[in-house]
Short mmCIF file of C-alpha atoms in Angstrom, two decimals:
data_model
loop_
_atom_site.label_atom_id
_atom_site.label_comp_id
_atom_site.label_asym_id
_atom_site.label_seq_id
_atom_site.Cartn_x
_atom_site.Cartn_y
_atom_site.Cartn_z
CA UNK A 1 -18.53 0.65 -4.13
CA UNK A 2 -19.94 4.07 -4.69
CA UNK A 3 -20.49 5.39 -1.19
CA UNK A 4 -19.86 9.13 -1.22
CA UNK A 5 -17.39 10.51 1.29
CA UNK A 6 -16.82 14.17 1.93
CA UNK A 7 -13.19 15.25 1.71
CA UNK A 8 -11.50 18.59 2.13
CA UNK A 9 -10.24 20.06 -1.13
CA UNK A 10 -8.77 23.29 0.17
CA UNK A 11 -5.94 24.19 2.53
CA UNK A 12 -7.40 27.58 3.45
CA UNK A 13 -9.50 28.28 6.50
CA UNK A 14 -12.68 28.32 4.35
CA UNK A 15 -12.45 24.56 3.81
CA UNK A 16 -14.42 23.43 0.82
CA UNK A 17 -15.75 19.92 0.67
CA UNK A 18 -16.63 17.75 -2.26
CA UNK A 19 -18.04 14.28 -2.62
CA UNK A 20 -15.83 11.45 -3.88
CA UNK A 21 -17.52 8.60 -5.72
CA UNK A 22 -15.41 5.43 -5.66
CA UNK A 23 -15.94 3.59 -8.96
CA UNK A 24 -14.81 -0.04 -8.64
CA UNK A 25 -16.07 -1.33 -12.01
CA UNK A 26 -12.54 -1.78 -13.46
CA UNK A 27 -10.86 -2.70 -10.15
CA UNK A 28 -8.69 -5.81 -10.05
CA UNK A 29 -7.56 -7.74 -7.00
CA UNK A 30 -4.07 -9.22 -6.77
CA UNK A 31 -2.50 -11.14 -3.88
CA UNK A 32 1.05 -10.33 -2.79
CA UNK A 33 3.10 -11.65 0.11
CA UNK A 34 6.30 -9.79 -0.87
CA UNK A 35 6.89 -6.08 -1.44
CA UNK A 36 10.01 -4.15 -2.35
CA UNK A 37 10.20 -0.36 -2.43
CA UNK A 38 12.68 2.00 -4.03
CA UNK A 39 12.59 5.67 -4.76
CA UNK A 40 14.08 8.68 -6.43
CA UNK A 41 13.51 12.38 -5.88
CA UNK A 42 10.54 12.30 -8.28
CA UNK A 43 8.85 8.98 -7.54
CA UNK A 44 8.46 6.04 -5.19
CA UNK A 45 8.11 2.57 -6.77
CA UNK A 46 6.43 -0.38 -5.07
CA UNK A 47 7.05 -3.86 -6.50
CA UNK A 48 4.56 -6.54 -5.43
CA UNK A 49 4.92 -10.26 -5.90
CA UNK A 50 4.38 -13.75 -4.60
CA UNK A 51 7.05 -15.87 -2.93
CA UNK A 52 7.14 -19.19 -4.81
CA UNK A 53 9.87 -20.78 -2.66
CA UNK A 54 8.05 -23.22 -0.44
CA UNK A 55 11.17 -24.85 1.05
CA UNK A 56 13.03 -22.09 2.90
CA UNK A 57 15.94 -24.46 3.63
CA UNK A 58 16.90 -24.75 -0.05
CA UNK A 59 20.28 -23.35 -0.99
CA UNK A 60 19.11 -21.84 -4.27
CA UNK A 61 17.76 -18.26 -4.33
CA UNK A 62 14.24 -17.51 -3.19
CA UNK A 63 11.93 -17.07 -6.17
CA UNK A 64 9.50 -14.15 -6.18
CA UNK A 65 7.16 -13.73 -9.14
CA UNK A 66 6.58 -10.00 -9.53
CA UNK A 67 2.99 -9.19 -10.44
CA UNK A 68 2.52 -5.44 -10.05
CA UNK A 69 4.48 -2.20 -9.94
CA UNK A 70 2.90 0.88 -8.43
CA UNK A 71 4.53 4.28 -8.97
CA UNK A 72 3.60 7.26 -6.76
CA UNK A 73 4.80 10.76 -6.12
CA UNK A 74 6.61 11.13 -2.80
CA UNK A 75 3.64 13.21 -1.54
CA UNK A 76 1.14 10.46 -2.38
CA UNK A 77 3.45 7.88 -0.78
CA UNK A 78 3.65 10.00 2.38
CA UNK A 79 -0.16 10.23 2.55
CA UNK A 80 -0.39 6.47 2.04
CA UNK A 81 2.14 5.97 4.87
CA UNK A 82 0.04 8.09 7.22
CA UNK A 83 -3.18 6.25 6.34
CA UNK A 84 -1.53 2.80 6.57
CA UNK A 85 -0.01 3.67 9.96
CA UNK A 86 -3.47 4.58 11.26
CA UNK A 87 -5.08 1.43 9.85
CA UNK A 88 -2.37 -0.79 11.38
CA UNK A 89 -2.67 1.02 14.72
CA UNK A 90 -6.42 0.26 14.77
CA UNK A 91 -5.79 -3.36 13.71
CA UNK A 92 -3.26 -3.91 16.50
CA UNK A 93 -5.57 -2.31 19.07
CA UNK A 94 -8.23 -4.88 18.14
CA UNK A 95 -6.10 -7.98 17.45
CA UNK A 96 -2.74 -7.51 19.19
CA UNK A 97 0.68 -6.33 18.09
CA UNK A 98 2.04 -7.73 14.85
CA UNK A 99 5.65 -8.87 15.14
CA UNK A 100 7.77 -8.72 12.00
CA UNK A 101 11.21 -10.20 11.30
CA UNK A 102 13.25 -7.10 12.14
CA UNK A 103 11.65 -6.49 15.57
#
């Protein structure tokens, strides 16, 4: 995946652009159906995992096998939030509103 995209690299009025080359040679794909997020002043941590409890009526605790931890600066997390909000807005415009448990 090496399609070049132009991005702004400056905050001044004389916006400079550069090309970003996305190198996916070492990329790995992992499935997650559970995420937990916590943060401090310096970083935001995302914990991804897979729910292994197939019988939700069991009394024992739900088992989640954690597979990945992603650590970001709060600024990078904020940018990700903005991008994800836009992507979900487009998805819902095409496919309908997603309802989650706390709605």
